[in-house]
Amino acid sequence: MKKVIETFNRNFCRLRGYAVLHLSDRTLAPRFHVSTNIEAEKIIKKDNEKELLETFLQEIRPGDIVLDIGANIGLYTLPSALKLRGTGSVFAFEPAPIWFKRLRENIELNRLSSGNLVVPYNVGLSNKNETCDMIIKDVQGSGMGSISPNYQEHLDTDKVISIPVRLVQGDPFLREQGIPQPNLVKIDVEGAELLVLQGLEKSLRHKDCRFILCEVHPRFMSEPPENVKKLLLDYGFRCEISKERRSEYHILARKDLH
């Protein structure tokens, strides 16, 4: 019966054209465009990182500046912006054009495009400025992609494509764009975690940056994954490792503010 209900919900959302992400805070109900069952399932399934998303949202305070690095279609971007209720801003970074297009559509769908509620950038954050190839799964809504050289060999499908994407060094880009000092940062970059952290060193060391949620993908990384935690500790965070999910895990990094 459960599978029948899930199938019905997926088909209903696909025909309607959008799915609603239901959270414990009922005032937050972001909508997401869907055109495939994969897109619909990504939003409506209960095991889709929901616990981690709820944890991230609990850390948000009025007026916060949030960075969503590896924003994809906006799973963190949209509820974060709704939680801020116009008192702060979310800056979302997504280098893949196909997902950036969907991200912008979802921002419009939730009426978050006015002012600086959500500011999307079609770039990836790294430790230097460059254009490189990104391998993505060629399925609408899959959300799978990486600039990591060994990413493709770990995929279970041959339905992948390579696309050029723009990467920028984090701290200088934030300064050039006039982006305020971030308070919260979410990172999901499929193996490029260290590059992001290195490029944002100044911003992350700042006393006002108090929480980072970083997904770590050991099998895609070219350096030891424990270096992610070591770097966060060096930046002044205390780190909690969440339970592993498949082949990856999450680091919840907090600063003790006095």
Tab-separated table of C-alpha atoms in Angstrom:
chain	number	residue	atom	x	y	z
A	1	MET	CA	0.000	0.000	0.000
A	2	LYS	CA	2.865	2.379	0.832
A	3	LYS	CA	4.353	1.956	-2.644
A	4	VAL	CA	0.948	2.539	-4.227
A	5	ILE	CA	0.557	5.801	-2.302
A	6	GLU	CA	4.088	6.918	-3.205
A	7	THR	CA	3.466	6.183	-6.881
A	8	PHE	CA	0.192	8.114	-6.779
A	9	ASN	CA	1.868	11.086	-5.089
A	10	ARG	CA	4.702	11.147	-7.624
A	11	ASN	CA	2.316	11.015	-10.558
A	12	PHE	CA	0.027	13.650	-9.026
A	13	CYS	CA	2.918	16.056	-8.431
A	14	ARG	CA	4.285	15.489	-11.920
A	15	LEU	CA	0.903	16.175	-13.521
A	16	ARG	CA	0.335	19.224	-11.315
A	17	GLY	CA	3.789	20.519	-12.148
A	18	TYR	CA	5.152	21.020	-8.637
A	19	ALA	CA	5.725	19.251	-5.326
A	20	VAL	CA	5.581	20.682	-1.811
A	21	LEU	CA	8.268	19.934	0.755
A	22	HIS	CA	6.527	19.415	4.100
A	23	LEU	CA	8.596	20.308	7.172
A	24	SER	CA	7.990	20.258	10.918
A	25	ASP	CA	7.511	24.032	10.794
A	26	ARG	CA	4.223	24.128	8.897
A	27	THR	CA	4.763	27.775	7.932
A	28	LEU	CA	7.610	26.599	5.696
A	29	ALA	CA	6.204	24.825	2.651
A	30	PRO	CA	8.465	25.483	-0.342
A	31	ARG	CA	7.274	24.415	-3.766
A	32	PHE	CA	9.489	22.796	-6.383
A	33	HIS	CA	8.852	22.444	-10.094
A	34	VAL	CA	8.746	18.791	-11.169
A	35	SER	CA	8.570	17.307	-14.648
A	36	THR	CA	9.771	13.767	-13.912
A	37	ASN	CA	9.095	11.135	-11.260
A	38	ILE	CA	12.718	11.460	-10.139
A	39	GLU	CA	12.214	15.154	-9.394
A	40	ALA	CA	8.967	14.457	-7.545
A	41	GLU	CA	10.479	11.651	-5.480
A	42	LYS	CA	13.399	13.855	-4.469
A	43	ILE	CA	10.971	16.217	-2.743
A	44	ILE	CA	8.260	13.964	-1.317
A	45	LYS	CA	10.299	11.043	0.031
A	46	LYS	CA	10.690	11.250	3.789
A	47	ASP	CA	14.312	10.026	3.854
A	48	ASN	CA	15.680	12.777	1.624
A	49	GLU	CA	18.119	14.366	4.104
A	50	LYS	CA	15.116	15.785	5.906
A	51	GLU	CA	16.574	15.447	9.390
A	52	LEU	CA	19.720	17.333	8.366
A	53	LEU	CA	17.695	20.022	6.636
A	54	GLU	CA	15.614	20.493	9.782
A	55	THR	CA	18.817	20.790	11.839
A	56	PHE	CA	20.158	23.434	9.469
A	57	LEU	CA	16.921	25.420	9.615
A	58	GLN	CA	16.970	25.377	13.424
A	59	GLU	CA	20.310	27.208	13.343
A	60	ILE	CA	18.933	30.136	11.320
A	61	ARG	CA	18.291	33.401	13.151
A	62	PRO	CA	16.588	36.589	11.925
A	63	GLY	CA	18.925	38.669	9.770
A	64	ASP	CA	21.311	35.813	8.979
A	65	ILE	CA	23.347	35.586	5.793
A	66	VAL	CA	23.269	32.038	4.420
A	67	LEU	CA	25.493	30.512	1.737
A	68	ASP	CA	24.150	27.459	-0.094
A	69	ILE	CA	27.131	26.004	-1.955
A	70	GLY	CA	26.074	23.307	-4.374
A	71	ALA	CA	22.499	24.565	-4.274
A	72	ASN	CA	21.184	22.274	-7.016
A	73	ILE	CA	17.411	22.939	-7.309
A	74	GLY	CA	17.172	24.752	-3.971
A	75	LEU	CA	16.375	22.074	-1.391
A	76	TYR	CA	18.161	24.160	1.262
A	77	THR	CA	17.934	27.551	-0.435
A	78	LEU	CA	14.146	27.865	-0.465
A	79	PRO	CA	13.235	26.797	3.098
A	80	SER	CA	16.156	28.847	4.446
A	81	ALA	CA	14.852	31.958	2.699
A	82	LEU	CA	11.319	31.278	3.919
A	83	LYS	CA	12.635	30.823	7.470
A	84	LEU	CA	14.368	34.224	7.320
A	85	ARG	CA	11.043	35.852	6.404
A	86	GLY	CA	12.700	38.765	4.656
A	87	THR	CA	15.126	39.632	7.466
A	88	GLY	CA	18.262	38.188	5.855
A	89	SER	CA	19.488	36.727	2.577
A	90	VAL	CA	20.423	33.414	0.999
A	91	PHE	CA	23.190	33.375	-1.602
A	92	ALA	CA	22.970	30.203	-3.685
A	93	PHE	CA	25.813	28.851	-5.829
A	94	GLU	CA	25.165	26.277	-8.557
A	95	PRO	CA	27.560	25.871	-11.519
A	96	ALA	CA	25.576	23.355	-13.605
A	97	PRO	CA	23.328	25.249	-16.059
A	98	ILE	CA	20.533	22.635	-16.023
A	99	TRP	CA	20.181	22.830	-12.242
A	100	PHE	CA	20.740	26.564	-12.081
A	101	LYS	CA	17.807	27.032	-14.467
A	102	ARG	CA	15.583	24.906	-12.226
A	103	LEU	CA	16.866	26.748	-9.151
A	104	ARG	CA	15.809	30.094	-10.622
A	105	GLU	CA	12.424	28.660	-11.600
A	106	ASN	CA	11.891	27.437	-8.041
A	107	ILE	CA	12.896	30.813	-6.621
A	108	GLU	CA	10.269	32.442	-8.848
A	109	LEU	CA	7.668	29.817	-7.920
A	110	ASN	CA	8.081	30.712	-4.242
A	111	ARG	CA	8.081	34.471	-4.914
A	112	LEU	CA	11.570	34.863	-3.476
A	113	SER	CA	13.181	36.733	-6.361
A	114	SER	CA	12.450	40.261	-5.170
A	115	GLY	CA	15.057	42.227	-3.244
A	116	ASN	CA	17.856	40.099	-1.834
A	117	LEU	CA	15.739	37.296	-0.387
A	118	VAL	CA	17.595	34.806	-2.586
A	119	VAL	CA	20.501	35.716	-4.862
A	120	PRO	CA	21.557	32.856	-7.176
A	121	TYR	CA	24.926	32.596	-8.921
A	122	ASN	CA	25.699	30.268	-11.823
A	123	VAL	CA	29.205	29.532	-10.509
A	124	GLY	CA	30.859	27.033	-8.221
A	125	LEU	CA	33.043	28.089	-5.297
A	126	SER	CA	36.605	26.792	-5.173
A	127	ASN	CA	40.136	27.816	-4.139
A	128	LYS	CA	40.937	29.505	-7.482
A	129	ASN	CA	39.294	30.984	-10.555
A	130	GLU	CA	39.065	28.570	-13.474
A	131	THR	CA	36.828	26.863	-15.985
A	132	CYS	CA	36.729	23.100	-15.675
A	133	ASP	CA	34.664	20.115	-16.759
A	134	MET	CA	31.820	18.929	-14.557
A	135	ILE	CA	30.483	15.399	-14.896
A	136	ILE	CA	26.733	15.202	-14.352
A	137	LYS	CA	24.191	12.436	-14.598
A	138	ASP	CA	22.135	13.198	-17.692
A	139	VAL	CA	18.751	12.746	-16.015
A	140	GLN	CA	16.497	15.666	-15.077
A	141	GLY	CA	16.265	15.850	-11.300
A	142	SER	CA	19.068	13.406	-10.499
A	143	GLY	CA	21.116	16.076	-8.729
A	144	MET	CA	24.304	14.107	-9.293
A	145	GLY	CA	27.411	15.886	-10.520
A	146	SER	CA	30.994	16.736	-9.614
A	147	ILE	CA	34.209	18.363	-10.804
A	148	SER	CA	36.195	15.603	-9.063
A	149	PRO	CA	38.409	13.771	-11.621
A	150	ASN	CA	37.481	10.310	-10.291
A	151	TYR	CA	33.748	10.969	-10.017
A	152	GLN	CA	32.613	9.207	-13.192
A	153	GLU	CA	34.209	5.870	-12.348
A	154	HIS	CA	32.000	5.588	-9.262
A	155	LEU	CA	28.693	6.127	-11.049
A	156	ASP	CA	26.409	3.154	-11.597
A	157	THR	CA	25.284	4.378	-15.004
A	158	ASP	CA	26.861	5.417	-18.281
A	159	LYS	CA	24.286	8.183	-18.732
A	160	VAL	CA	26.674	10.996	-17.919
A	161	ILE	CA	27.768	14.107	-19.761
A	162	SER	CA	30.663	16.518	-19.335
A	163	ILE	CA	29.961	20.246	-19.318
A	164	PRO	CA	32.240	23.265	-18.783
A	165	VAL	CA	31.489	25.212	-15.609
A	166	ARG	CA	32.912	28.353	-14.044
A	167	LEU	CA	34.610	28.150	-10.659
A	168	VAL	CA	35.587	31.168	-8.561
A	169	GLN	CA	37.701	31.616	-5.456
A	170	GLY	CA	35.266	32.089	-2.602
A	171	ASP	CA	36.513	35.008	-0.507
A	172	PRO	CA	37.425	37.352	-3.388
A	173	PHE	CA	34.133	36.608	-5.151
A	174	LEU	CA	32.091	37.405	-2.045
A	175	ARG	CA	33.990	40.652	-1.675
A	176	GLU	CA	33.591	41.608	-5.353
A	177	GLN	CA	29.859	40.889	-5.294
A	178	GLY	CA	29.274	42.765	-2.041
A	179	ILE	CA	28.034	39.642	-0.263
A	180	PRO	CA	27.985	40.227	3.515
A	181	GLN	CA	29.851	38.058	5.994
A	182	PRO	CA	28.031	34.693	6.109
A	183	ASN	CA	26.646	33.270	9.335
A	184	LEU	CA	25.633	29.835	8.073
A	185	VAL	CA	27.058	27.744	5.241
A	186	LYS	CA	25.825	24.546	3.626
A	187	ILE	CA	28.264	22.651	1.385
A	188	ASP	CA	27.348	19.750	-0.907
A	189	VAL	CA	29.866	19.541	-3.745
A	190	GLU	CA	30.466	15.818	-4.303
A	191	GLY	CA	34.181	15.551	-3.534
A	192	ALA	CA	35.289	19.199	-3.867
A	193	GLU	CA	34.759	20.025	-0.191
A	194	LEU	CA	38.369	20.990	0.554
A	195	LEU	CA	38.534	23.337	-2.439
A	196	VAL	CA	35.469	25.210	-1.171
A	197	LEU	CA	36.769	25.437	2.401
A	198	GLN	CA	40.193	26.650	1.272
A	199	GLY	CA	38.695	29.351	-0.923
A	200	LEU	CA	36.507	30.661	1.905
A	201	GLU	CA	39.132	30.643	4.661
A	202	LYS	CA	38.738	34.302	5.642
A	203	SER	CA	34.940	34.148	5.734
A	204	LEU	CA	34.850	30.886	7.672
A	205	ARG	CA	37.430	31.976	10.245
A	206	HIS	CA	35.386	35.113	10.966
A	207	LYS	CA	33.749	35.104	14.394
A	208	ASP	CA	30.288	35.667	12.890
A	209	CYS	CA	30.378	32.455	10.856
A	210	ARG	CA	28.917	30.123	13.444
A	211	PHE	CA	27.575	27.015	11.650
A	212	ILE	CA	28.571	24.869	8.673
A	213	LEU	CA	26.824	21.777	7.369
A	214	CYS	CA	29.240	19.974	5.058
A	215	GLU	CA	28.508	16.746	3.227
A	216	VAL	CA	31.686	14.697	2.753
A	217	HIS	CA	32.090	12.231	-0.140
A	218	PRO	CA	35.217	10.141	0.567
A	219	ARG	CA	35.070	8.045	-2.603
A	220	PHE	CA	35.110	11.137	-4.831
A	221	MET	CA	37.940	12.939	-3.027
A	222	SER	CA	41.575	12.966	-4.126
A	223	GLU	CA	42.750	13.820	-0.594
A	224	PRO	CA	42.068	12.020	2.704
A	225	PRO	CA	38.497	12.889	3.773
A	226	GLU	CA	39.593	13.446	7.376
A	227	ASN	CA	41.338	16.606	6.135
A	228	VAL	CA	37.916	18.261	5.912
A	229	LYS	CA	37.393	17.952	9.655
A	230	LYS	CA	41.004	18.978	10.363
A	231	LEU	CA	40.572	22.154	8.339
A	232	LEU	CA	37.303	23.034	10.067
A	233	LEU	CA	38.937	22.523	13.455
A	234	ASP	CA	41.770	24.809	12.352
A	235	TYR	CA	39.173	27.430	11.405
A	236	GLY	CA	37.865	27.401	14.974
A	237	PHE	CA	34.903	25.045	14.738
A	238	ARG	CA	34.017	22.073	16.880
A	239	CYS	CA	32.799	19.223	14.716
A	240	GLU	CA	30.137	16.575	15.060
A	241	ILE	CA	30.001	13.716	12.565
A	242	SER	CA	26.510	12.607	11.609
A	243	LYS	CA	25.664	9.002	10.860
A	244	GLU	CA	26.831	7.819	7.463
A	245	ARG	CA	24.352	7.781	4.586
A	246	ARG	CA	25.415	5.282	1.935
A	247	SER	CA	29.042	6.198	1.165
A	248	GLU	CA	29.024	9.741	2.540
A	249	TYR	CA	28.621	11.492	5.874
A	250	HIS	CA	27.938	14.990	7.160
A	251	ILE	CA	29.954	17.266	9.419
A	252	LEU	CA	28.043	19.698	11.619
A	253	ALA	CA	30.566	22.393	12.533
A	254	ARG	CA	29.783	24.995	15.192
A	255	LYS	CA	31.655	27.795	16.893
A	256	ASP	CA	31.401	28.527	20.593
A	257	LEU	CA	30.426	32.191	20.612
A	258	HIS	CA	31.071	34.172	23.765
